[in-house]
PDB file of C-alpha atoms in Angstrom:
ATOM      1  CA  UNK A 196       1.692 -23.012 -41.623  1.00  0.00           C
ATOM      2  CA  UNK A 197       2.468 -20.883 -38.522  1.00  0.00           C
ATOM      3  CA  UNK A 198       5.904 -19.071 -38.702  1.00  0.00           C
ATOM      4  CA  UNK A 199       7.575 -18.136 -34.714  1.00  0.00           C
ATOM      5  CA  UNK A 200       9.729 -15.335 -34.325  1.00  0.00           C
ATOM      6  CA  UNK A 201      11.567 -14.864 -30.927  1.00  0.00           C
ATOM      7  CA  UNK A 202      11.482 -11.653 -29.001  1.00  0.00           C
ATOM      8  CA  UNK A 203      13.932 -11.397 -26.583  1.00  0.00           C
ATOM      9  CA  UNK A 204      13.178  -9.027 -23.674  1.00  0.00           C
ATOM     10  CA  UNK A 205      16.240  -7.830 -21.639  1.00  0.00           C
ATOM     11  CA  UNK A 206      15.763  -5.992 -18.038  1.00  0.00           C
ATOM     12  CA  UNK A 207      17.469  -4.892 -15.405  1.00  0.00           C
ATOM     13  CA  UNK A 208      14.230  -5.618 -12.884  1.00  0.00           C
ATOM     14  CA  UNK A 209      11.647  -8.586 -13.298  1.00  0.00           C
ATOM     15  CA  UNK A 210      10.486  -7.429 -16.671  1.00  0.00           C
ATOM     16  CA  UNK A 211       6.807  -7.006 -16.324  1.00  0.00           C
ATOM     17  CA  UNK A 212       6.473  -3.843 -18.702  1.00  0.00           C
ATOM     18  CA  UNK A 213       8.990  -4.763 -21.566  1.00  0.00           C
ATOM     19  CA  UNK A 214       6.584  -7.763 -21.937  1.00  0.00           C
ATOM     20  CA  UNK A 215       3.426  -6.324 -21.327  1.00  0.00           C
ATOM     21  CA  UNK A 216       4.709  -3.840 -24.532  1.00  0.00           C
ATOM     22  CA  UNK A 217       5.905  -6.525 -26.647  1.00  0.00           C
ATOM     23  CA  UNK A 218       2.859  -8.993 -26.399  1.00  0.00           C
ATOM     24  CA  UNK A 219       0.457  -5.547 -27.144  1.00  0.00           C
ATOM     25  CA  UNK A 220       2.520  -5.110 -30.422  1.00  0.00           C
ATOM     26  CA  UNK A 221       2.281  -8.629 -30.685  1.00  0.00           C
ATOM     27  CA  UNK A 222      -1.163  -8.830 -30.133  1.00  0.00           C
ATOM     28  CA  UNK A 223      -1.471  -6.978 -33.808  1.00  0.00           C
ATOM     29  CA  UNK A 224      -0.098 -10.326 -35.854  1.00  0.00           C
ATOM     30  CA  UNK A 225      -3.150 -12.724 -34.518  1.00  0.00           C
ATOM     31  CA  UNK A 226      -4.178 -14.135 -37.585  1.00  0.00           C
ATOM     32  CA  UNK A 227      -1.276 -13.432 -40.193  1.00  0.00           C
ATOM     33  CA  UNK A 228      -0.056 -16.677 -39.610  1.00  0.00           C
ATOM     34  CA  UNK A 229       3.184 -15.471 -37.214  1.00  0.00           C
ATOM     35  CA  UNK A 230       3.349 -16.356 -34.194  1.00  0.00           C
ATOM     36  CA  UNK A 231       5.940 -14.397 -31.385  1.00  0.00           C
ATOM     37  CA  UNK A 232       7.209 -16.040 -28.595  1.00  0.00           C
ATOM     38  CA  UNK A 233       9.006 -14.245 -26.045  1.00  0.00           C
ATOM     39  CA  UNK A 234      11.649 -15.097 -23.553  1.00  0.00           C
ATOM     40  CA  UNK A 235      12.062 -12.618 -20.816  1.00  0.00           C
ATOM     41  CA  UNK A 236      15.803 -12.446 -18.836  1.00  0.00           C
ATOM     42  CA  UNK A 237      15.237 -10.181 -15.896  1.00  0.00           C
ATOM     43  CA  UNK A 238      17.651  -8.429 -13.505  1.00  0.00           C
ATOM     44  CA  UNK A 239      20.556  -8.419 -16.371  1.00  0.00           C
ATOM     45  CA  UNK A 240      22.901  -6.692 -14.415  1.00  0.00           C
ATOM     46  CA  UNK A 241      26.438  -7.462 -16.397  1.00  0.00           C
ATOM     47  CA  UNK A 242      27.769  -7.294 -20.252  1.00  0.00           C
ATOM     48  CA  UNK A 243      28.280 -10.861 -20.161  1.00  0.00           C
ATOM     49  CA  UNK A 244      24.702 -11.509 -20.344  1.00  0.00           C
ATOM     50  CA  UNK A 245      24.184  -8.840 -22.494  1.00  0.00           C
ATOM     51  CA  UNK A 246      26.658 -10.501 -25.133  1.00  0.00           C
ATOM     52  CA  UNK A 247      25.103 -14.195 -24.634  1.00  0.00           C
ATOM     53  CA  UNK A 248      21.106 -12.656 -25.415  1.00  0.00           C
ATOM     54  CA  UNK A 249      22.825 -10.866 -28.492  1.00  0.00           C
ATOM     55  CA  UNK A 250      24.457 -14.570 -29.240  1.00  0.00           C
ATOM     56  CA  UNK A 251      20.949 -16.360 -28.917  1.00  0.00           C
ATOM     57  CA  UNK A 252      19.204 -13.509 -30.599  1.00  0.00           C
ATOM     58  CA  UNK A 253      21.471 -13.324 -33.864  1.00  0.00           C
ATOM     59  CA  UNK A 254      20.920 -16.734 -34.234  1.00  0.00           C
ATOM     60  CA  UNK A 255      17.202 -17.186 -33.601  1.00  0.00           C
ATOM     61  CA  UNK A 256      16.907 -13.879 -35.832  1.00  0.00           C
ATOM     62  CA  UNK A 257      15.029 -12.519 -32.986  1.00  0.00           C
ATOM     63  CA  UNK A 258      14.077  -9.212 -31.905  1.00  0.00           C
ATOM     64  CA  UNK A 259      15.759  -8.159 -28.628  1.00  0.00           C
ATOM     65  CA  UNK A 260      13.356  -5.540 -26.750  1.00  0.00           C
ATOM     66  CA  UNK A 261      14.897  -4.246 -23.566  1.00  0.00           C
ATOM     67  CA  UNK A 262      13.987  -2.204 -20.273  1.00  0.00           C
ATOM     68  CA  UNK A 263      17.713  -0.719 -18.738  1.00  0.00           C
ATOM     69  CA  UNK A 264      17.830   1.858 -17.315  1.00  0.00           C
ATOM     70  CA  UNK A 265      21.948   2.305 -15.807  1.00  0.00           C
ATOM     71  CA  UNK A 266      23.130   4.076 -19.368  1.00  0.00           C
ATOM     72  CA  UNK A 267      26.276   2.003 -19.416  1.00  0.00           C
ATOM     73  CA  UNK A 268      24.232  -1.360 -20.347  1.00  0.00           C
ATOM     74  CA  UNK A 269      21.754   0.586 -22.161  1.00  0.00           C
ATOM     75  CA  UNK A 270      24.629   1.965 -24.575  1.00  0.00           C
ATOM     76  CA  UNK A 271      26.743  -1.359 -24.538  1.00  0.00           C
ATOM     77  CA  UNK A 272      23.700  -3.425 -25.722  1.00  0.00           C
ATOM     78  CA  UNK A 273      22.780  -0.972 -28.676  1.00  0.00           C
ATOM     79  CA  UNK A 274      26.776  -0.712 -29.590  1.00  0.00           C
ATOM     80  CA  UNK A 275      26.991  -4.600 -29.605  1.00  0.00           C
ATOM     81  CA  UNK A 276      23.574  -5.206 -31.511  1.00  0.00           C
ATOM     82  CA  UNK A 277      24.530  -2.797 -34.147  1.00  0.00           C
ATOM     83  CA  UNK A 278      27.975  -4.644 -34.904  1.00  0.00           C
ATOM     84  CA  UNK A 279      26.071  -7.973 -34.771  1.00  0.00           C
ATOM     85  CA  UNK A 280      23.623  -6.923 -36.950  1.00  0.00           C
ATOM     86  CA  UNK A 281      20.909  -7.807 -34.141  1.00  0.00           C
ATOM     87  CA  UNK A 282      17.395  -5.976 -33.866  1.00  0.00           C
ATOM     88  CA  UNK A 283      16.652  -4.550 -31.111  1.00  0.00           C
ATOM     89  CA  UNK A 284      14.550  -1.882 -29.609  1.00  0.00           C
ATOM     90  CA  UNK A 285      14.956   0.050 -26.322  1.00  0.00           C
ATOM     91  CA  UNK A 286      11.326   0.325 -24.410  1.00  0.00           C
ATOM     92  CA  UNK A 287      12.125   2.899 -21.881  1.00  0.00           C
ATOM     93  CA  UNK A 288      14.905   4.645 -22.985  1.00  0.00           C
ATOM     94  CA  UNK A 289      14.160   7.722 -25.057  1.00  0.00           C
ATOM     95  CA  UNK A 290      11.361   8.418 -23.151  1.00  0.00           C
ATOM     96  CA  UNK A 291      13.527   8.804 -19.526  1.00  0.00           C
ATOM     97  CA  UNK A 292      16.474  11.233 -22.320  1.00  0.00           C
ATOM     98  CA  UNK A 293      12.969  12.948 -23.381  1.00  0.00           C
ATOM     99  CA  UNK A 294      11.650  13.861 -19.593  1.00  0.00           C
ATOM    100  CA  UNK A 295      15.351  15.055 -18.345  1.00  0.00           C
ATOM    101  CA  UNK A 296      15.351  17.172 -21.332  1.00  0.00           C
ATOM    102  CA  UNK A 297      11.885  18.295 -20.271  1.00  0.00           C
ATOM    103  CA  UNK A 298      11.997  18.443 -16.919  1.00  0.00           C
ATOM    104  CA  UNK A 299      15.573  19.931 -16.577  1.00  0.00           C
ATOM    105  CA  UNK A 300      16.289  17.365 -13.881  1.00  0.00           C
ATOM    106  CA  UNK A 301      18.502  14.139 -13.979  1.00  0.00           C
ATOM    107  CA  UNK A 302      16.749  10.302 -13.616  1.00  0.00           C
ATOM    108  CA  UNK A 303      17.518   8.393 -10.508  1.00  0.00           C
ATOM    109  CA  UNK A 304      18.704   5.404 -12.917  1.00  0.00           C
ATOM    110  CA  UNK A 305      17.434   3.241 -10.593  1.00  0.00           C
ATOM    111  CA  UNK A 306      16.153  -0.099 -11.760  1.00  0.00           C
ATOM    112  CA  UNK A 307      12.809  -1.860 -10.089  1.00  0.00           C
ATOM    113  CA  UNK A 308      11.257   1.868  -9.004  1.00  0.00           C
ATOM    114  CA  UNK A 309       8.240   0.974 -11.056  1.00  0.00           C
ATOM    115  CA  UNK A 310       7.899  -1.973  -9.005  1.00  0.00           C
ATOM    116  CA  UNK A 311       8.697  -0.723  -5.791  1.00  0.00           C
ATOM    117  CA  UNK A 312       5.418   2.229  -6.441  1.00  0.00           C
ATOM    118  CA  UNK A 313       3.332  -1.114  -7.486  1.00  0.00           C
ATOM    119  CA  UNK A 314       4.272  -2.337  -3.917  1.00  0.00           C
ATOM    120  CA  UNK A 315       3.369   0.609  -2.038  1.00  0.00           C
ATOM    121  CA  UNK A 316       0.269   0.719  -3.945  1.00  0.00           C
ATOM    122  CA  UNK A 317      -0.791  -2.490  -2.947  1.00  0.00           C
ATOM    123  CA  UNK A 318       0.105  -2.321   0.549  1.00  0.00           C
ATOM    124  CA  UNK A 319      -1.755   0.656   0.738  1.00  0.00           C
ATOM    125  CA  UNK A 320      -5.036  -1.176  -0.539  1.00  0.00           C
ATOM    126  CA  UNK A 321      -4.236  -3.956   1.417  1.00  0.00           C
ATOM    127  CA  UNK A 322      -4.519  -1.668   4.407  1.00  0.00           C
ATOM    128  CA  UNK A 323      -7.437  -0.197   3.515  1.00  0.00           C
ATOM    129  CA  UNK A 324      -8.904  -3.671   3.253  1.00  0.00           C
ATOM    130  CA  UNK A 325      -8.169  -4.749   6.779  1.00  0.00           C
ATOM    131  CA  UNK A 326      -9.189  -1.178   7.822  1.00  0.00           C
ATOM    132  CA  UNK A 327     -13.114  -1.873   6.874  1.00  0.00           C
ATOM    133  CA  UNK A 328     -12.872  -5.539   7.680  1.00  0.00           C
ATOM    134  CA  UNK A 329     -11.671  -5.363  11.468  1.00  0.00           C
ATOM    135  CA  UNK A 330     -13.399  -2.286  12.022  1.00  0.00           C
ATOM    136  CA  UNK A 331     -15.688  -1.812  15.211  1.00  0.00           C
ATOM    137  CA  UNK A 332     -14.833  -4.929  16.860  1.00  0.00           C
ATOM    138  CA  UNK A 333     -16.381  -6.964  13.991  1.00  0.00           C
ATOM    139  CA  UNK A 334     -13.923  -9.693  14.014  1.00  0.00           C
ATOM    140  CA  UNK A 335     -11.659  -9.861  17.108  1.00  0.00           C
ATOM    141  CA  UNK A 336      -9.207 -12.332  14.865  1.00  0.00           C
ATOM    142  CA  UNK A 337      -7.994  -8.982  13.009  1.00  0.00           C
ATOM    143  CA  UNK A 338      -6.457  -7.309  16.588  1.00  0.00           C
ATOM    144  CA  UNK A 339      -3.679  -9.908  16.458  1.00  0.00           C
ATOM    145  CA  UNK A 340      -2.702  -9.420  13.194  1.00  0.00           C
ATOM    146  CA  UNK A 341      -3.275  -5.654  13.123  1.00  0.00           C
ATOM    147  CA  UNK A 342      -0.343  -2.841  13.312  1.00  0.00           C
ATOM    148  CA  UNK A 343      -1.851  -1.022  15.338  1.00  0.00           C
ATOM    149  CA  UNK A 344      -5.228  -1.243  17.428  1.00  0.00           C
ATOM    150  CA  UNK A 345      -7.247   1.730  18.390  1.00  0.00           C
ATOM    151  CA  UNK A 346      -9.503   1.592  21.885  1.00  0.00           C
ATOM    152  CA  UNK A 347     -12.193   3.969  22.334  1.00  0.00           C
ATOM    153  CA  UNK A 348     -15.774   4.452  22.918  1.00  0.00           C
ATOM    154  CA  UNK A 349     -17.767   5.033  20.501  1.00  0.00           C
ATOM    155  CA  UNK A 350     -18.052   8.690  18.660  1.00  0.00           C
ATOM    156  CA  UNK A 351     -13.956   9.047  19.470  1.00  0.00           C
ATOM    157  CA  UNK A 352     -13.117   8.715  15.268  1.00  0.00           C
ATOM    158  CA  UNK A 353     -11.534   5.135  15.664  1.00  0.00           C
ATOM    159  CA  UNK A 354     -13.395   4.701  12.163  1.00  0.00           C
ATOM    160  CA  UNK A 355     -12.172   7.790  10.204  1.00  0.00           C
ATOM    161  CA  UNK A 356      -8.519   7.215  11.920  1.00  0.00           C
ATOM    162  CA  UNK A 357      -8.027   3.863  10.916  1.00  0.00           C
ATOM    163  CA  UNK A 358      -8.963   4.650   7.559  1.00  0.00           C
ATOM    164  CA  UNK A 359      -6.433   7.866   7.546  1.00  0.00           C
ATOM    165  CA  UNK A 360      -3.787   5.816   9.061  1.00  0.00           C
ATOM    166  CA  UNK A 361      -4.610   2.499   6.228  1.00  0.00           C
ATOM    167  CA  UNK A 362      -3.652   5.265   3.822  1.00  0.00           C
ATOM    168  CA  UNK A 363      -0.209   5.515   5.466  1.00  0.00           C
ATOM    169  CA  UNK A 364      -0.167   1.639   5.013  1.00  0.00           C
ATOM    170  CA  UNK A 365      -0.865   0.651   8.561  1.00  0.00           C
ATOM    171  CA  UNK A 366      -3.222  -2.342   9.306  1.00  0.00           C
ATOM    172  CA  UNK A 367      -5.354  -0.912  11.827  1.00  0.00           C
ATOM    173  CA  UNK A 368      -7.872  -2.609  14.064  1.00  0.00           C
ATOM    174  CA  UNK A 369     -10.026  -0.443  16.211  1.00  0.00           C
ATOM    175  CA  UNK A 370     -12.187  -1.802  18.752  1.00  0.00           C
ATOM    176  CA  UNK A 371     -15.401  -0.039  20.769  1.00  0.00           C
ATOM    177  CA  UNK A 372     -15.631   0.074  24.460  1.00  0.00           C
ATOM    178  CA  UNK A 373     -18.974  -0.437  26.026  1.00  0.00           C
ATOM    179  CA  UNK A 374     -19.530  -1.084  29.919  1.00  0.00           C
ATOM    180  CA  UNK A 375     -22.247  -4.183  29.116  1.00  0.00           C
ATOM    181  CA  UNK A 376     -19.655  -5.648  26.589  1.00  0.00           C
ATOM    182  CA  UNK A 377     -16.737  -7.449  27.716  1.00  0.00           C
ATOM    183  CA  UNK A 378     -13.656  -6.762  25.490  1.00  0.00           C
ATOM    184  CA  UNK A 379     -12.967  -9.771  23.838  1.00  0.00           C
ATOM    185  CA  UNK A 380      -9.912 -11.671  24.941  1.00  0.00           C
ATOM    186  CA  UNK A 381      -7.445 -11.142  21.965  1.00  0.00           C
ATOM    187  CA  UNK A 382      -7.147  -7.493  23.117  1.00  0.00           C
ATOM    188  CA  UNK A 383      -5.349  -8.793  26.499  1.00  0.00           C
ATOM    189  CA  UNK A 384      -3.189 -10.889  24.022  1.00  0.00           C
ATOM    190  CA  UNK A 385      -1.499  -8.362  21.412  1.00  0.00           C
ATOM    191  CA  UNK A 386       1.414  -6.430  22.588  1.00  0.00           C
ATOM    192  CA  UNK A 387       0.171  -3.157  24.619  1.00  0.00           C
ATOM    193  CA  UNK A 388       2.753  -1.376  22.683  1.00  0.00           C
ATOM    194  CA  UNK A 389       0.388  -2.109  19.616  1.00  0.00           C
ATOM    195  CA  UNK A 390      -2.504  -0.512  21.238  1.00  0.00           C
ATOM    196  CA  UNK A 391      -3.734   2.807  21.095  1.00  0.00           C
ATOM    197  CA  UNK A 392      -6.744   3.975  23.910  1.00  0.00           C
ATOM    198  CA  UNK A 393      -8.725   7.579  22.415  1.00  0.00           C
ATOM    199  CA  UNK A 394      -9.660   9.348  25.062  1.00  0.00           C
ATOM    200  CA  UNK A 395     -12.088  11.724  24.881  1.00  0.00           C
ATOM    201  CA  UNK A 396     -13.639  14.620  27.692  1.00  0.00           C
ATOM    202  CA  UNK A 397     -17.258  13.958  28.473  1.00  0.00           C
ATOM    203  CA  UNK A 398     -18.516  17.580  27.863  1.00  0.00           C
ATOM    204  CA  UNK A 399     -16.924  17.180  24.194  1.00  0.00           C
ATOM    205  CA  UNK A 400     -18.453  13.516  23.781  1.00  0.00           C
ATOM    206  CA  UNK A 401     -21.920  14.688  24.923  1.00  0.00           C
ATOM    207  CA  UNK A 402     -22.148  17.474  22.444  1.00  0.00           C
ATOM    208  CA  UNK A 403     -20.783  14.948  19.331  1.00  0.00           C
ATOM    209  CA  UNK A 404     -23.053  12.456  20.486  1.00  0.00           C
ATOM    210  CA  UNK A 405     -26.323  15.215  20.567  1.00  0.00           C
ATOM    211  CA  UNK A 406     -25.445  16.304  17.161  1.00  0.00           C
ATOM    212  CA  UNK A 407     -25.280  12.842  16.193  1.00  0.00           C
ATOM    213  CA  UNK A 408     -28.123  12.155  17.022  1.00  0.00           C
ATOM    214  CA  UNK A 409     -29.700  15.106  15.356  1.00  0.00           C
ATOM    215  CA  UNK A 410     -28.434  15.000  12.110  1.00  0.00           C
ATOM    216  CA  UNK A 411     -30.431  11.289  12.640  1.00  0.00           C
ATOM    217  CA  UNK A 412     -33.673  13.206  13.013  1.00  0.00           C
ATOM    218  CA  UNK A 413     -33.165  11.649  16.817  1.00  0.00           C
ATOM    219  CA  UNK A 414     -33.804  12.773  20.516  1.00  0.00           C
ATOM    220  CA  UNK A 415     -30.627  14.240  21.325  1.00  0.00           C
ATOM    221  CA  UNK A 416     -31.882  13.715  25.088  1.00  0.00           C
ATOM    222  CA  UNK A 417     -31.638   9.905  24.760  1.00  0.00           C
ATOM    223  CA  UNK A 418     -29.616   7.579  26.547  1.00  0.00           C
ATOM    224  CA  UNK A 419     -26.756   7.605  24.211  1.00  0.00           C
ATOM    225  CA  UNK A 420     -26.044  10.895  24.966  1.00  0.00           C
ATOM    226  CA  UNK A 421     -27.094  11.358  28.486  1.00  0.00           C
ATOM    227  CA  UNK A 422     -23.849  12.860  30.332  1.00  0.00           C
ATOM    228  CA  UNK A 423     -24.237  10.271  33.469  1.00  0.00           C
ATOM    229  CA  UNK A 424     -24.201   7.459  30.977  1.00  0.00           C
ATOM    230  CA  UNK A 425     -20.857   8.874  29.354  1.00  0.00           C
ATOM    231  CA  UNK A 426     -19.157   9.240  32.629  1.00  0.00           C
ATOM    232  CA  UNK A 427     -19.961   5.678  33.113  1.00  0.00           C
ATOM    233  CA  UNK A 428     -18.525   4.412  29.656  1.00  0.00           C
ATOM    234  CA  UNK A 429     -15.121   6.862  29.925  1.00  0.00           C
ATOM    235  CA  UNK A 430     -14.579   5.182  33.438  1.00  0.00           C
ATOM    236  CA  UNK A 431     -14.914   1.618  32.144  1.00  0.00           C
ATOM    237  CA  UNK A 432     -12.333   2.953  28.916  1.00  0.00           C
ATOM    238  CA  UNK A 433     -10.103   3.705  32.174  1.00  0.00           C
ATOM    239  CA  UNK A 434     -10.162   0.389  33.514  1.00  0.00           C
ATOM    240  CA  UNK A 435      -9.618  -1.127  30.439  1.00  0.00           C
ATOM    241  CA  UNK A 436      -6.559   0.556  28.861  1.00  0.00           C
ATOM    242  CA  UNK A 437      -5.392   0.346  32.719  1.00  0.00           C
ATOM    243  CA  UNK A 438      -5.708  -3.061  32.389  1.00  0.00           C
ATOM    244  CA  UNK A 439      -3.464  -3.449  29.020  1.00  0.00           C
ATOM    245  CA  UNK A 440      -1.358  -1.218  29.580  1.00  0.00           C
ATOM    246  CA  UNK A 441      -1.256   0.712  26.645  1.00  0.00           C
ATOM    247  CA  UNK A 442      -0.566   4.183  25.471  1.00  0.00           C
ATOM    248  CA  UNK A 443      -3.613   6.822  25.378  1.00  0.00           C
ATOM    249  CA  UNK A 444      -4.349  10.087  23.392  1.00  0.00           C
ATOM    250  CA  UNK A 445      -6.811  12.920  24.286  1.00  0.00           C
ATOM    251  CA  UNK A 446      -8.570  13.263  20.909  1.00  0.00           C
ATOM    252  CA  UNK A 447     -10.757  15.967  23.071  1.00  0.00           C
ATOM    253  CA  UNK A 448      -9.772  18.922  20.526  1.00  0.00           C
ATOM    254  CA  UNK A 449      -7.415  16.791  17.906  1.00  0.00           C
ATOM    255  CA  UNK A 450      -8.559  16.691  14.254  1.00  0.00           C
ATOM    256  CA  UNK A 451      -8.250  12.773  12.941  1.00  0.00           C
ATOM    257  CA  UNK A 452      -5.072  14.082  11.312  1.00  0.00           C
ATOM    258  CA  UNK A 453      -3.144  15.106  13.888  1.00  0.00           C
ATOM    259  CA  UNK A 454      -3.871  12.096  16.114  1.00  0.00           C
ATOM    260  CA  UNK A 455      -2.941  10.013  13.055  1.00  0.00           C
ATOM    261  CA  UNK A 456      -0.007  11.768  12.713  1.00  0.00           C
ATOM    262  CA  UNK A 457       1.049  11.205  16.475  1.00  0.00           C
ATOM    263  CA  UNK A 458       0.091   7.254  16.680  1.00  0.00           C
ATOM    264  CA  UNK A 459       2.208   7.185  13.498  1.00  0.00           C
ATOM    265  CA  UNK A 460       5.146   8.448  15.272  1.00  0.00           C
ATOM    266  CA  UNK A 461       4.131   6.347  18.435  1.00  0.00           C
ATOM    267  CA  UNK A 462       4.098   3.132  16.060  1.00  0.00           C
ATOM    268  CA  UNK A 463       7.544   4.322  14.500  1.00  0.00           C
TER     269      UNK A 463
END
């Protein structure tokens, strides 16, 4: 016959790694005939509830595991499980006394901040996500939903920056500028504040575009790079950001850095 013991896991956030811990340990028991079920209460934020999970606890004989991190509950749970004769074991305590001993530094005490990092992690990825999805113009759906959308011909790093700036957690959309292409029509929809043009000089885009075309095993005389041609594609970039309205940036002699770094503060 199966016996169930209770585990009762107290937090002062949602919870996630007090039970992730207890069902590992848990995991140990398959097969001895004991089964645990836990009950998580998240964002325990008052002795009150404290008392009431001891109550429940002492009379499931349960284990209480908990995640608190504001000392005050921390210490008032372990006073009032000792004097109700309740066990109970504290997850992330003595490893946050062990690093301020270790470190020489005090803890923020701040409950959630493991969650919060999980968020910015996954907005991050997110980014990245939409960054190589809506890149070059490949689906014109992503420029309305994009942050920010980067306008430029092509060999003017709308690539590499949207990547650089995904990393900052932007959604970034870049679209390429050709003369024999008309820009699709979402571009005249999304706010011109959204829109970044890279502008480039042609002398600078000629040279990129021969050694392009070289490290290809190429002609770096062909049409691609043939400085009459450029002149015509920079002059229908004009028109176009003229046309939207939006913001440009000379990436003539920028590193993708330090034009990420200024459409970041443009988009702030």
């Amino acid at each position: 016959m199966m016996n169930y013991r209770m585990v009762y896991i107290v937090s002062d956030s949602v919870g996630e790694t007090a039970e992730l811990v207890v069902k590992a340990a848990a995991s140990q028991f398959n097969g001895v005939s004991v089964n645990t079920k836990i009950k998580r209460i998240p964002y325990v934020e008052d002795k009150g509830t404290i008392l009431e999970v001891l109550s429940l606890a002492k009379e499931d004989n349960a284990i209480v595991c908990f995640t608190l991190v504001i000392p005050e509950l921390r210490q008032y749970l372990i006073e009032e499980a000792v004097k109700q004769g309740v066990v109970y074991y504290d997850i992330i305590g003595p490893l946050i006394d062990i690093m301020e001993n270790s470190y020489g530094k005090a803890a923020k005490y701040e409950p959630g901040r493991v969650r919060k990092l999980d968020e910015e992690y996954f907005k991050k990825v997110e980014a990245i996500e939409f960054a190589v999805k809506y890149d070059d113009g490949r689906d014109p759906r992503g420029i309305l939903k994009a942050d920010i959308v980067l306008i430029g011909v092509s060999r003017t790093s709308k690539t590499p920056l949207s990547q650089y700036l995904a990393h900052k957690r932007f959604k970034v959309a870049n679209v390429p500028i050709v003369p024999e292409v008309e820009p699709p029509e979402e571009l005249y929809k999304v706010s011109a504040q959204k829109c970044i043009g890279l502008r480039i000089s042609p002398d600078k885009l000629n040279h990129i575009r021969r050694e392009r075309l070289k490290s290809l095993g190429l002609n770096d005389e062909a049409f691609y790079a043939n400085i009459n041609r450029i002149k015509e594609e920079l002059d229908y970039f004009d028109k176009i950001v003229d046309k939207i309205g939006c913001q440009v940036i000379d990436v003539s002699n920028k590193a993708v850095e330090e034009t990420a770094n200024i459409i970041a503060k443009l988009h702030e």
